[in-house]
Short mmCIF file of C-alpha atoms in Angstrom, two decimals:
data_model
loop_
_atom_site.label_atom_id
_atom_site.label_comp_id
_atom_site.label_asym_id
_atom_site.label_seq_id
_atom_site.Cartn_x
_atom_site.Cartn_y
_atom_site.Cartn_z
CA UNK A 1 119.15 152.37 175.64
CA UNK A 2 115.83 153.83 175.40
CA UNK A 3 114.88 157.13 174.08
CA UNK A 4 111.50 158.72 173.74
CA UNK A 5 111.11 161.76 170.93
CA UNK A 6 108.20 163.47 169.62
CA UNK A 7 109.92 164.52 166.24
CA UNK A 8 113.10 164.09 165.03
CA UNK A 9 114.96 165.14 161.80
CA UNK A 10 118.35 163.47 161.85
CA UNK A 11 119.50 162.86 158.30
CA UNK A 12 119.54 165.19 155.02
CA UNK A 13 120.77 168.55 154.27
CA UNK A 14 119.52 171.45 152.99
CA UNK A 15 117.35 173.68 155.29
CA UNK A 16 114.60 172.49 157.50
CA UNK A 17 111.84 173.86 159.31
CA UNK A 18 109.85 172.01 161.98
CA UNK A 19 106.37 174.60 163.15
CA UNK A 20 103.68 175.12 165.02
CA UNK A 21 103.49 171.22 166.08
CA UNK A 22 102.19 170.53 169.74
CA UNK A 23 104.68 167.74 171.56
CA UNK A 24 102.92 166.68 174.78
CA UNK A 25 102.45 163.76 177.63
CA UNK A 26 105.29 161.58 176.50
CA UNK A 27 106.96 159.73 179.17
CA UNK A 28 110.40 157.72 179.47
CA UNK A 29 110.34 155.07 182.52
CA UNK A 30 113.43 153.57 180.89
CA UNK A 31 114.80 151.48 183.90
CA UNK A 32 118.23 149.59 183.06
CA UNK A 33 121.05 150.66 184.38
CA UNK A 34 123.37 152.35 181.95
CA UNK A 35 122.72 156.09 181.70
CA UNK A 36 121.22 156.89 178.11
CA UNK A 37 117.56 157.22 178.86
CA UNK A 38 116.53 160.39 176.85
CA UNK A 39 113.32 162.07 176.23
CA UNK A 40 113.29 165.16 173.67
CA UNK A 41 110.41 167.15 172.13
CA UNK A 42 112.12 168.02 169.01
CA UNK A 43 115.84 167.17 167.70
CA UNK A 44 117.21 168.63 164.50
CA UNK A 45 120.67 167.00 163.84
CA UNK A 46 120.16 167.51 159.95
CA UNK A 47 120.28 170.01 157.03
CA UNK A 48 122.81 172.30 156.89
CA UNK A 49 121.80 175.86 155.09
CA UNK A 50 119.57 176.88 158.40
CA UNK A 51 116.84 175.21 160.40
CA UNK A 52 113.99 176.47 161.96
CA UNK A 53 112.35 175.75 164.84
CA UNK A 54 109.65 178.25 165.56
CA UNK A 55 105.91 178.24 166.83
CA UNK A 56 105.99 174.90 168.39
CA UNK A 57 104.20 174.51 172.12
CA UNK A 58 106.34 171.29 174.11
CA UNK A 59 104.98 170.15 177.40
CA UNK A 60 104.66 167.60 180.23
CA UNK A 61 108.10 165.48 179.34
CA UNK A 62 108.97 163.28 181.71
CA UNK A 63 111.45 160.38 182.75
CA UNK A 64 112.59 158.45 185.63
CA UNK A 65 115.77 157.40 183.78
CA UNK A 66 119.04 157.57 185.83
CA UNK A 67 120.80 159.30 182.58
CA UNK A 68 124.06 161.54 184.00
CA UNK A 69 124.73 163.14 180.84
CA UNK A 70 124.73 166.37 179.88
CA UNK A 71 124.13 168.93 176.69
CA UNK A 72 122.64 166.89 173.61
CA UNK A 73 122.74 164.19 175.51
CA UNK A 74 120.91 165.66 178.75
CA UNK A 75 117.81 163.22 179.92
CA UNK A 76 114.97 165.67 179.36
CA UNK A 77 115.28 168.20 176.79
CA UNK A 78 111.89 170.24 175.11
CA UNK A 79 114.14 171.54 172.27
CA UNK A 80 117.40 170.78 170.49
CA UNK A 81 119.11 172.25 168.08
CA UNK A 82 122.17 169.96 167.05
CA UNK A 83 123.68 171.07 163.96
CA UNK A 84 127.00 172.94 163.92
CA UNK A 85 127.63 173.68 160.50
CA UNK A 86 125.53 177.12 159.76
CA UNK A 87 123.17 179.74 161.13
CA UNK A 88 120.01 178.94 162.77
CA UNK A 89 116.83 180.10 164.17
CA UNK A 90 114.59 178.91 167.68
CA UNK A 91 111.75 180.92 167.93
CA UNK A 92 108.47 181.59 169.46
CA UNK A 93 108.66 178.32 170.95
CA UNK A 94 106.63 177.87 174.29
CA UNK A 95 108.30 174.97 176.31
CA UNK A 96 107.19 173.91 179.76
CA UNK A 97 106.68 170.93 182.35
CA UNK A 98 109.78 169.00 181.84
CA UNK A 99 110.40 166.99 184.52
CA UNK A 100 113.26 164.03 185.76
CA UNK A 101 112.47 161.69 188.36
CA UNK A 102 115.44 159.55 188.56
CA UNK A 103 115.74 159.00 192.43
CA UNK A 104 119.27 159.68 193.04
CA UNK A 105 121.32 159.81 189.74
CA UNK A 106 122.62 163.75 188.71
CA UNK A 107 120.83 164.51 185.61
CA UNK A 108 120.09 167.83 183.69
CA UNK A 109 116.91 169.19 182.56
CA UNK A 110 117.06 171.67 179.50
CA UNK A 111 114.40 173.45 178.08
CA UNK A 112 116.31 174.29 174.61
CA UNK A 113 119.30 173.19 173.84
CA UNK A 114 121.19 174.61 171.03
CA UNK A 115 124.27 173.69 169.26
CA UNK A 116 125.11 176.27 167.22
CA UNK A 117 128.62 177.17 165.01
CA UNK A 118 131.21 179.33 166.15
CA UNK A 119 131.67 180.97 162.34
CA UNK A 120 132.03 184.30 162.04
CA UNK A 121 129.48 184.98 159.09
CA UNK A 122 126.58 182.87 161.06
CA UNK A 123 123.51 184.87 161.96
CA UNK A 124 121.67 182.28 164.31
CA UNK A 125 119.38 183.49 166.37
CA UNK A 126 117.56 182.44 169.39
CA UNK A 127 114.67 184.75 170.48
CA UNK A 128 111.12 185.07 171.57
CA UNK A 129 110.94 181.68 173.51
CA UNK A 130 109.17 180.77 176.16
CA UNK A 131 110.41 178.43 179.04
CA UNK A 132 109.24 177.48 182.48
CA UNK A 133 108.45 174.61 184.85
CA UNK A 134 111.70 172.56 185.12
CA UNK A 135 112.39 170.48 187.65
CA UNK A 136 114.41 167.47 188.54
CA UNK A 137 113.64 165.55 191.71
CA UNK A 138 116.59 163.10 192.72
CA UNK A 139 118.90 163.02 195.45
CA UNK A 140 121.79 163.57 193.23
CA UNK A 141 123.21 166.68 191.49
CA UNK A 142 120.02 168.12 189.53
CA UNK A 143 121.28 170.71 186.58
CA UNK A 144 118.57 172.86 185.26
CA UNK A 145 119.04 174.71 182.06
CA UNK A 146 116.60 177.00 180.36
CA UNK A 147 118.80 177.76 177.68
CA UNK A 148 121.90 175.75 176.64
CA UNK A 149 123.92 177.22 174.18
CA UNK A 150 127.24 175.07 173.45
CA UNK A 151 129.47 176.16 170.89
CA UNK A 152 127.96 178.96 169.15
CA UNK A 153 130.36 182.04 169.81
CA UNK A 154 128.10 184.15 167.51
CA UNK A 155 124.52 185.09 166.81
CA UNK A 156 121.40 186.79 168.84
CA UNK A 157 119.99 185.46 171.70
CA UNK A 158 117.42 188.08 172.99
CA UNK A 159 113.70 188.44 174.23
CA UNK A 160 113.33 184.81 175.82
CA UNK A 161 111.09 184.30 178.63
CA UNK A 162 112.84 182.22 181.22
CA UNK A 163 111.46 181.11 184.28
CA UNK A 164 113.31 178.79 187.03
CA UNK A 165 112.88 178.14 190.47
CA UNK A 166 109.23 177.89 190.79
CA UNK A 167 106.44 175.18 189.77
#
């Protein structure tokens, strides 16, 4: 197992807030031959009153890793937003040039991912982003997400800038 991340927050609880950083030309060539080769801008798996993720500018990720998972565990992902228990907020986040090269292995490319909670008093919001410039080149099944939202039944998503299809 190899994973590359540019900042991660994975223990603690309270809120957190993670801004204005810039996350750029980190590369995973993890080679062996199980399938958890990961490279992530930012992960917050921690705090638990409401993180933020806002401001931040993620670019030119890349990885030739043969990783078939999918969601938080996706090879290439700019953003992700893994804590379930309360309301939180990704925004004004400019994420681009995220790219998988893993020959022919399926793999998924996801510009933010976020976990969210399915409460009904949660207010998370996802807004104002900016994502473009995903691709995947491999012979297998290539999944390309701009935005992943798994779980969260409530909150705003709205005003995101997503561009796919075209380098």
């Amino acid at each position: 197992t190899q994973e590359v991340i540019g900042i991660v927050l994975s223990t603690g609880s309270g809120s957190n807030t993670v801004s204005n950083n810039t996350i750029a030309n980190l590369n995973n060539n993890y080679s062996g031959t199980d399938n958890n080769g990961q490279i992530r801008g930012i992960v917050l798996s921690a705090g638990h009153s409401g993180n933020t993720i806002s401001g931040n500018t993620i670019y030119n990720l890349s990885t030739t890793s043969a990783n078939a998972n999918a969601n938080s565990e996706a090879s290439v992902i700019g953003i992700s937003q893994n804590q379930t228990s309360t309301s939180h907020t990704v925004t004004q986040n400019i994420v681009h040039s995220l790219s998988s090269a893993a020959g022919s292995a399926n793999v998924e490319v996801t510009g933010i991912y976020f976990d969210g909670t399915s409460s009904s008093t949660a207010t998370s919001a996802v807004s104002r982003n900016s994502v473009h410039s995903l691709t995947a080149s491999t012979s297998g099944t290539a999944v390309i997400n701009g935005i992943n939202v798994n779980r969260s039944t409530v909150g705003s998503y709205a005003n995101n800038l997503i561009r796919l299809g075209i380098d």
